[in-house]
Short mmCIF file of C-alpha atoms and ligand atoms in Angstrom, two decimals:
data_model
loop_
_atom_site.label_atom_id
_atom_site.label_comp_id
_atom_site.label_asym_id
_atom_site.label_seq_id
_atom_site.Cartn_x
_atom_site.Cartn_y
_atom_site.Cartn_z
CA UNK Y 1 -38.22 49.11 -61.11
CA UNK Y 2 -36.08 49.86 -58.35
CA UNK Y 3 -38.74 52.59 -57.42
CA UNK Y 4 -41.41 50.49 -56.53
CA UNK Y 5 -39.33 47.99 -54.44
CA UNK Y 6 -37.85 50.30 -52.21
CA UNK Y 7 -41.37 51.73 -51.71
CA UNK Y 8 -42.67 48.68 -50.80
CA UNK Y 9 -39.84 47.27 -48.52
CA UNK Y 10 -39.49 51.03 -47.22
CA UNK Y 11 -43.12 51.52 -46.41
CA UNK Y 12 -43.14 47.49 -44.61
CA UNK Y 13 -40.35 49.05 -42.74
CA UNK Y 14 -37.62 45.93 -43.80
CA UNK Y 15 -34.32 47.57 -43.83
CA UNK Y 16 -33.43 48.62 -47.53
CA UNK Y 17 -30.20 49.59 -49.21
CA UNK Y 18 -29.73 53.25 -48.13
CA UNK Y 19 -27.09 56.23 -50.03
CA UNK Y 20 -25.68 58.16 -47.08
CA UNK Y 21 -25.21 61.45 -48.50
CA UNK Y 22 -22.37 63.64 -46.35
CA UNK Y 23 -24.10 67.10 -45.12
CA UNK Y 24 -22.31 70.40 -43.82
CA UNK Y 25 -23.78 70.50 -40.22
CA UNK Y 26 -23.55 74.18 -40.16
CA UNK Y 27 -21.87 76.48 -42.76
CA UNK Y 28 -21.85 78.02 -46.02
CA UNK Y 29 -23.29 74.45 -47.76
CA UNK Y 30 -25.58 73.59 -45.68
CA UNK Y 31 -28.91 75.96 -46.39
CA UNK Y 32 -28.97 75.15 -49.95
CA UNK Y 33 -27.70 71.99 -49.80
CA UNK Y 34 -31.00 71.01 -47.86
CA UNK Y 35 -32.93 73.38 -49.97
CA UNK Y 36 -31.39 71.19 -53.08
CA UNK Y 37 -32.53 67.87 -51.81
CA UNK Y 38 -36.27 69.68 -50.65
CA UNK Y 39 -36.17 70.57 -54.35
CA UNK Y 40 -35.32 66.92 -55.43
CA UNK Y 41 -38.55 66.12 -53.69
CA UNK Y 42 -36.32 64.55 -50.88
CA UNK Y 43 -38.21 64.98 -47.83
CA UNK Y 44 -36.44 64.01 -44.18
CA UNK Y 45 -36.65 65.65 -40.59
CA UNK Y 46 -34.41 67.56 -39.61
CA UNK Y 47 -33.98 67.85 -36.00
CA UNK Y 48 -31.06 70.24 -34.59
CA UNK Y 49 -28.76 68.74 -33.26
CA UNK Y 50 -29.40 65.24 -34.86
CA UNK Y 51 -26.03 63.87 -36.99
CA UNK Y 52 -28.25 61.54 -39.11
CA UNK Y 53 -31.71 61.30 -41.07
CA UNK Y 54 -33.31 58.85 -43.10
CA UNK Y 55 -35.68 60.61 -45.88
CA UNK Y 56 -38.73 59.28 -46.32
CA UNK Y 57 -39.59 58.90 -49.54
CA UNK Y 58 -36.01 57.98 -51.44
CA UNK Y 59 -33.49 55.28 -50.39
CA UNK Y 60 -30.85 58.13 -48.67
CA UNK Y 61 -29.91 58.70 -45.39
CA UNK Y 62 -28.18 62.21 -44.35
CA UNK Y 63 -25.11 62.58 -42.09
CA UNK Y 64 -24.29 65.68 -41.09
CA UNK Y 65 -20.72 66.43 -40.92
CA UNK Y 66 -17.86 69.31 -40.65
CA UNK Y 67 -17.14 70.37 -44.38
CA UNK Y 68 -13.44 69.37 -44.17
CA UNK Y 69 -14.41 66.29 -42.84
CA UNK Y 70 -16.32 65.39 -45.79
CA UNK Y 71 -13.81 64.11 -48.30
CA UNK Y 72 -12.26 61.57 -45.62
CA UNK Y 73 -15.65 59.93 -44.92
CA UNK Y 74 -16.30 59.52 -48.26
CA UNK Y 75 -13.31 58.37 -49.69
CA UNK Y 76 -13.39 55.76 -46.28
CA UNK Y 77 -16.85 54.57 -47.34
CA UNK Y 78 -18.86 56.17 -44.03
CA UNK Y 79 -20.71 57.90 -46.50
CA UNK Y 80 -21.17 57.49 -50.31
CA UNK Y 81 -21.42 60.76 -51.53
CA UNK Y 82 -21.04 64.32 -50.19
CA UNK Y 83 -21.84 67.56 -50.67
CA UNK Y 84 -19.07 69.81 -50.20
CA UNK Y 85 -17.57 73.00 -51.51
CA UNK Y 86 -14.98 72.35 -54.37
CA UNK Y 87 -12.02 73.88 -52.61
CA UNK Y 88 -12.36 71.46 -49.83
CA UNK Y 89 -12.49 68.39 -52.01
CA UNK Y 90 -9.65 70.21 -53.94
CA UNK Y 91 -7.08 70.56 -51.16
CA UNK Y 92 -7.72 67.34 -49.72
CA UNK Y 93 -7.46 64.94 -52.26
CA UNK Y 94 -3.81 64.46 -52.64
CA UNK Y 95 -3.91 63.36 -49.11
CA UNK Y 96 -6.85 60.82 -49.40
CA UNK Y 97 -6.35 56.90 -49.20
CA UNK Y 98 -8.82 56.02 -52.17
CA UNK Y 99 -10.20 57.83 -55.31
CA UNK Y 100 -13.11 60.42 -54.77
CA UNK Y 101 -14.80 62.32 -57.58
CA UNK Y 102 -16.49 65.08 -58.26
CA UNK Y 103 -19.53 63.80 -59.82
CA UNK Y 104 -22.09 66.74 -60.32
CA UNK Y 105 -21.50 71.00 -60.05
CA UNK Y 106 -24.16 72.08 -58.04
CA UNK Y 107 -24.03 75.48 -58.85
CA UNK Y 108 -24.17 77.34 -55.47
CA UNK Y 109 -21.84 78.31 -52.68
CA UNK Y 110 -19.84 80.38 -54.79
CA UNK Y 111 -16.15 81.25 -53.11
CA UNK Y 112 -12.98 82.07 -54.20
CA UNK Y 113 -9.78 81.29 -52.57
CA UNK Y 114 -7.67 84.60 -52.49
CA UNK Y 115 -4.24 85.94 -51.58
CA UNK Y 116 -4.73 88.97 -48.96
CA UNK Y 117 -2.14 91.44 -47.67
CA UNK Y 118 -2.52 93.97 -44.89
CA UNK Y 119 -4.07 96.92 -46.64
CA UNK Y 120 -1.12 99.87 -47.79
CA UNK Y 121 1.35 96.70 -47.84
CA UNK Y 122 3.22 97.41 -51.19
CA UNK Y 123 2.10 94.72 -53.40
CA UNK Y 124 2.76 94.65 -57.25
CA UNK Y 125 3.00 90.62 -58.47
CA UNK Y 126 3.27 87.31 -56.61
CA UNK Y 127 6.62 87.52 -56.93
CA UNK Y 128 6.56 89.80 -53.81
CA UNK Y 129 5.32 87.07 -51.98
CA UNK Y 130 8.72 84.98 -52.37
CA UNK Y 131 10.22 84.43 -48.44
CA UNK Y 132 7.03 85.82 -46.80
CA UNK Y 133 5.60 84.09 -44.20
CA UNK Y 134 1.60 83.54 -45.63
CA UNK Y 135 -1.14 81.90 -43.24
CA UNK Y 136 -3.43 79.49 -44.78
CA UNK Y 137 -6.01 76.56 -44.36
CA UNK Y 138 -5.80 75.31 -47.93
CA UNK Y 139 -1.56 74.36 -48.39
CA UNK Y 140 -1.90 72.33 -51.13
CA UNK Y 141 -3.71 74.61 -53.62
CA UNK Y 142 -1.62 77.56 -52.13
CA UNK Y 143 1.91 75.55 -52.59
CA UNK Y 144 0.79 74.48 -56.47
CA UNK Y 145 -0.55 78.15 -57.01
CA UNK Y 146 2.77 79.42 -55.81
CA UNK Y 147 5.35 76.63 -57.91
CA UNK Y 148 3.60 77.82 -60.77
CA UNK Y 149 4.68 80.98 -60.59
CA UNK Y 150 8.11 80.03 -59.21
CA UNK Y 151 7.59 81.69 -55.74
CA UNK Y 152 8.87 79.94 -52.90
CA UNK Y 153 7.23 80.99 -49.63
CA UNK Y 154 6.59 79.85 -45.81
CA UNK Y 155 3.51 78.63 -45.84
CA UNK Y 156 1.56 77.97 -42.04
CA UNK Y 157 -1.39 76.01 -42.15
CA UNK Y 158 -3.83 76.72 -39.82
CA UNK Y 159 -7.21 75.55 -38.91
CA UNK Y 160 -9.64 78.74 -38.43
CA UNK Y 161 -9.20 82.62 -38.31
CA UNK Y 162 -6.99 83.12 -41.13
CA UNK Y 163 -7.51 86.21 -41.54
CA UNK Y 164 -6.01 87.85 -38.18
CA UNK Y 165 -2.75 85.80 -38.82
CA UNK Y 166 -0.96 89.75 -40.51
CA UNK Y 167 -2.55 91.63 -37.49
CA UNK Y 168 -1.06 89.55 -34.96
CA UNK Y 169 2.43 89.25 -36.75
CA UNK Y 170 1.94 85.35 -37.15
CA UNK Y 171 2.25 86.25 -41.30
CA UNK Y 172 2.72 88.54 -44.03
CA UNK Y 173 -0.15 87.94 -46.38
CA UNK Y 174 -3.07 85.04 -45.99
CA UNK Y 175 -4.65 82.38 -48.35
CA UNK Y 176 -8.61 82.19 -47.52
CA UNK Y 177 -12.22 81.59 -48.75
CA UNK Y 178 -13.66 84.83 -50.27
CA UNK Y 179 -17.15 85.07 -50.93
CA UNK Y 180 -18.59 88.38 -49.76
CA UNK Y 181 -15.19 89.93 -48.85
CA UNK Y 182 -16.55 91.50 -45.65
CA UNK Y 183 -14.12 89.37 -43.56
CA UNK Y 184 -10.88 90.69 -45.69
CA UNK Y 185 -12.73 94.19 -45.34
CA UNK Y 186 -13.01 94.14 -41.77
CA UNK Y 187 -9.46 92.67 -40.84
CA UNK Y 188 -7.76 95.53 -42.84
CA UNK Y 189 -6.77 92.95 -45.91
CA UNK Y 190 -6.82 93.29 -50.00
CA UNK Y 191 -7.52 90.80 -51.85
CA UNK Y 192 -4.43 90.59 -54.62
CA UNK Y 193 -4.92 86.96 -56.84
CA UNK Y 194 -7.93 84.83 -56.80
CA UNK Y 195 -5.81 81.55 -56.67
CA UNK Y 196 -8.71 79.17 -57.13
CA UNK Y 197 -12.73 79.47 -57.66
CA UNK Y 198 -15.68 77.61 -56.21
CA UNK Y 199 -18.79 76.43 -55.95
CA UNK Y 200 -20.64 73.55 -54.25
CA UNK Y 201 -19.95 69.84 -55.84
CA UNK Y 202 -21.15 66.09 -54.81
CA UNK Y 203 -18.56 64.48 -54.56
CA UNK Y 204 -18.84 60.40 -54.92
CA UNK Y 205 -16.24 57.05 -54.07
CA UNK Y 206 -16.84 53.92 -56.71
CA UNK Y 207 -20.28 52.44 -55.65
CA UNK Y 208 -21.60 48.86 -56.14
CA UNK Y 209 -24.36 48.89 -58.98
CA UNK Y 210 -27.53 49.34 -56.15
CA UNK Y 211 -25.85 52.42 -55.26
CA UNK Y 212 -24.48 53.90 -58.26
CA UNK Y 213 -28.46 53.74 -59.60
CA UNK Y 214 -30.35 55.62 -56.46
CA UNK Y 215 -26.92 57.88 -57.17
CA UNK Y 216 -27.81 58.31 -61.11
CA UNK Y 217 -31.43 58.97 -60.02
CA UNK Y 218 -29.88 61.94 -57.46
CA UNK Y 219 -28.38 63.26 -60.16
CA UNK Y 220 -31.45 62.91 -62.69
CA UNK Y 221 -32.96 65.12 -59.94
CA UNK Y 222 -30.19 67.39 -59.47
CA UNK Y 223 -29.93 68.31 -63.37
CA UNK Y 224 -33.89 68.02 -63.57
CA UNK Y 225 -34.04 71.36 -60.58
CA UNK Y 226 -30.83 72.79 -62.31
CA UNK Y 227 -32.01 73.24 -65.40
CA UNK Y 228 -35.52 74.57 -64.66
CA UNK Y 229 -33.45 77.30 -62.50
CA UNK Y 230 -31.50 78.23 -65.79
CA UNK Y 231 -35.28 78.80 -67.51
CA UNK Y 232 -38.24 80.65 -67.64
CA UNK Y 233 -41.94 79.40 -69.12
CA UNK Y 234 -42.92 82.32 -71.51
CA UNK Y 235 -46.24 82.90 -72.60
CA UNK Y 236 -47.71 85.51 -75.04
CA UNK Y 237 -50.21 87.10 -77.51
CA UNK Y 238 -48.88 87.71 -81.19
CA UNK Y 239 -50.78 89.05 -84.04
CA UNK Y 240 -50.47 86.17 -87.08
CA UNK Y 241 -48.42 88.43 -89.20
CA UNK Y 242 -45.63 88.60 -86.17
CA UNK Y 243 -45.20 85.09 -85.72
CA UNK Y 244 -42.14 84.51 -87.74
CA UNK Y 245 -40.29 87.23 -85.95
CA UNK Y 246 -41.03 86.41 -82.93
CA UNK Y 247 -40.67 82.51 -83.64
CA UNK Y 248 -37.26 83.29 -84.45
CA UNK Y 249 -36.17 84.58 -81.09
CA UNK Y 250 -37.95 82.03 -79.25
CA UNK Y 251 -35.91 78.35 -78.96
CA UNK Y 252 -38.39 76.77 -76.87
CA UNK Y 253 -37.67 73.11 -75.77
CA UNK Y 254 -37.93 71.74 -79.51
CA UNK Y 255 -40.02 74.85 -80.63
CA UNK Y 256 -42.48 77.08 -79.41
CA UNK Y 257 -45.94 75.77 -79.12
CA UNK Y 258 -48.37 78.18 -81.08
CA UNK Y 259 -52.03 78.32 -80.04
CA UNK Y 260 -55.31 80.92 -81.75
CA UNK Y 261 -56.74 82.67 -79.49
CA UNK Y 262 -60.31 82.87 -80.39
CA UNK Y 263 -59.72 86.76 -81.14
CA UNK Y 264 -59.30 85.75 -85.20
CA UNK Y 265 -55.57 86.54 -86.20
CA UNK Y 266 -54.35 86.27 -82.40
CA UNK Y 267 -51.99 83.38 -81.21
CA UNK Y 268 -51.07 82.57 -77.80
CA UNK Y 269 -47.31 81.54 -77.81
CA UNK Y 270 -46.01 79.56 -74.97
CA UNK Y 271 -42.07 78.77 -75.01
CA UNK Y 272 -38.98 78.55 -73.03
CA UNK Y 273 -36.25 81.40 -72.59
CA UNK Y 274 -33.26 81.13 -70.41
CA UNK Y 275 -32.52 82.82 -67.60
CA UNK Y 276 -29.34 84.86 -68.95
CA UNK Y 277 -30.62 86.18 -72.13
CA UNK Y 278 -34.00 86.12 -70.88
CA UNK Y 279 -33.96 90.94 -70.70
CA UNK Y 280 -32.45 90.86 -73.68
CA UNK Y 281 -35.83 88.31 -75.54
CA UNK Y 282 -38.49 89.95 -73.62
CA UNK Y 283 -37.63 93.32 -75.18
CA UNK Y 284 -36.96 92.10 -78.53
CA UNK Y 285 -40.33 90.55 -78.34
CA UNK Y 286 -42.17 93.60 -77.66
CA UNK Y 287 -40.61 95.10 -80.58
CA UNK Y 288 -41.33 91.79 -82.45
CA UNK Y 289 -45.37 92.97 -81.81
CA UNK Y 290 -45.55 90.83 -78.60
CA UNK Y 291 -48.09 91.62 -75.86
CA UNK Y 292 -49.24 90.67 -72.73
CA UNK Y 293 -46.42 88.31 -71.71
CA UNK Y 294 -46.50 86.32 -68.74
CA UNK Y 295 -43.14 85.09 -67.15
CA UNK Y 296 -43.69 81.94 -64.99
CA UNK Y 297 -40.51 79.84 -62.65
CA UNK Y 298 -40.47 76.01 -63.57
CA UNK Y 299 -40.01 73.96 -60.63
CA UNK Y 300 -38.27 70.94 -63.00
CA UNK Y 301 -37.04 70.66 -66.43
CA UNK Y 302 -37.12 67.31 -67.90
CA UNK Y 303 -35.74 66.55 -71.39
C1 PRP P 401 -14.62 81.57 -44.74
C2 PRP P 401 -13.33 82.33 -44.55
C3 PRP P 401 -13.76 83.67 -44.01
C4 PRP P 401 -15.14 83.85 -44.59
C5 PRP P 401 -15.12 84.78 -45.78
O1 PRP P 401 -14.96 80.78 -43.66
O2 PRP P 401 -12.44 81.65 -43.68
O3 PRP P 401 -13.81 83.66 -42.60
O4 PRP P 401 -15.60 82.57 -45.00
O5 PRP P 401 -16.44 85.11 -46.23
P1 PRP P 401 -16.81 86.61 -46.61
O6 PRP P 401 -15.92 87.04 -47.73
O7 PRP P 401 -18.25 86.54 -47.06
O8 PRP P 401 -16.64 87.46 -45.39
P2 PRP P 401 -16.13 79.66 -43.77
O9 PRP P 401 -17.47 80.28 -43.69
O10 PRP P 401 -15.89 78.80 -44.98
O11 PRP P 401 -15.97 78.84 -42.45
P3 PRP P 401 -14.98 77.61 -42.11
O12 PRP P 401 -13.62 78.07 -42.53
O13 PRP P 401 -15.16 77.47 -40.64
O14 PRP P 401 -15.44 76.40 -42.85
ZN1 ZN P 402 -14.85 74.39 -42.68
#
């Protein structure tokens, strides 16, 4: 439907209705968010220094942006949807004109936003933290983290470099993003309460119809690459006589498909295992009388 019209206009080079989709320029996001539309079969060029890109082959064109700029062009309509780490889209709702929502977990980009104190800094509960002076660029998760438990501190937002705030005596403790904690390591900080966890999100304002479909097609994508991540394509021989036990611990997609090999009482069993239990099968299959199993990556998972 929509498919082959935009082709056609696209390729005749009318303009068409185009998603802009909200990029980090340069960050945390924006490596696998480009490796996430690649993935989606999305293909654009992307030339340094460039803010914008149309993709050739799907009705989107990328902006690339600062992260905490992200939610305020979307929620103003410069772009449609974003990609943007949750804690971003988290602290800056409240203070957004109109609605944004998270529409789809992307899975990577996992952060945490943490409560730090200078290393040796006696530090038993939050409660300690009640009058301190704690340096932050995320006040509105930090002030609802802190009413909750009844602690009233000063909080001082600032923009960048968090973390030196203690050394230079601007404040007692910090609120920042912690992913590989080398940053707390190096500044002389613990880490005392995760306050809020993250990962990459796309975020979305309400779309007119046209939109909302290349959108549900994005997202069709999204799941299709997610899912295949989560899974592994499983192939083996069984004997006949192991088949039911080794049946049992496969789930497959509806169930395993069972082929004879043209060794007579040999099967060839092809299925699909996920990822996280995926250790645990392949050894129960051996045991099961499995052999020669071959493990293959799926590129995309459609149900
Ligand atoms: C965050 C945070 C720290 C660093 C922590 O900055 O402010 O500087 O990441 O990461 P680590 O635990 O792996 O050392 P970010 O990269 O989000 O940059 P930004 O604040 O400029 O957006
Ligand atoms: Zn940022």
């Amino acid at each position: 439907m929509y498919l082959t019209s935009y082709q056609n206009t696209y390729s005749s080079l009318t303009i068409v209705l185009m998603l802009r989709i909200a990029i980090q320029k340069s960050g945390r996001l924006t490596d696998e968010s480009l490796e996430l539309m690649q993935e989606c079969g999305i293909d654009f060029a992307k030339s340094g220094g460039k803010l914008k890109a149309a993709a050739y082959n799907f009705p989107v064109e990328f902006l690339f942006l600062r992260d905490d700029d992200i939610p305020e062009y979307v929620a103003d309509g410069v772009a449609d949807v974003g990609i943007i780490g949750e804690n971003v889209i988290a602290e800056e709702r409240p203070s957004l004109q109109r609605p944004v929502d998270i529409i789809e977990r992307l899975g990577f980009s996992r952060c945490r936003l943490s409560l730090a104190v200078p290393k040796g800094a006696a530090y038993s509960s939050v409660q300690d933290l009640q009058g301190k002076r704690i340096a932050t660029s995320f006040p509105n998760i930090l002030n609802e983290f802190l009413q909750q438990h009844g602690v009233q501190s000063e909080i001082h937002e600032i923009s960048g470099s968090v973390e030196i705030a203690p050394s230079i005596g601007l404040a007692d403790a910090i609120c920042d993003i912690v992913s590989s904690g080398s940053t707390l390591l190096s500044n002389g900080l613990s880490e005392v309460e995760t306050i809020f966890r993250s990962e990459a999100v796309l975020i979305s304002r309400p779309l007119s119809p046209e939109k909302q479909h290349i959108v549900d097609d994005l997202r069709f994508r999204i799941q299709s690459v997610g899912r295949a991540k989560k899974n592994k394509y499983i192939i083996l021989n069984a004997p006949s006589e192991a088949l039911p036990a080794i049946m049992a611990l496969l789930p497959g997609m509806k169930s395993p498909t069972v082929t004879p090999l043209a060794t007579s009482g040999w099967n060839a069993v092809h299925s699909v295992v996920p990822e996280d239990t995926f250790w645990e099968i392949i050894g129960k299959l051996k045991e099961a009388g499995a052999e020669g199993i071959l493990v293959v990556p799926i590129e995309k998972m459609i149900l």
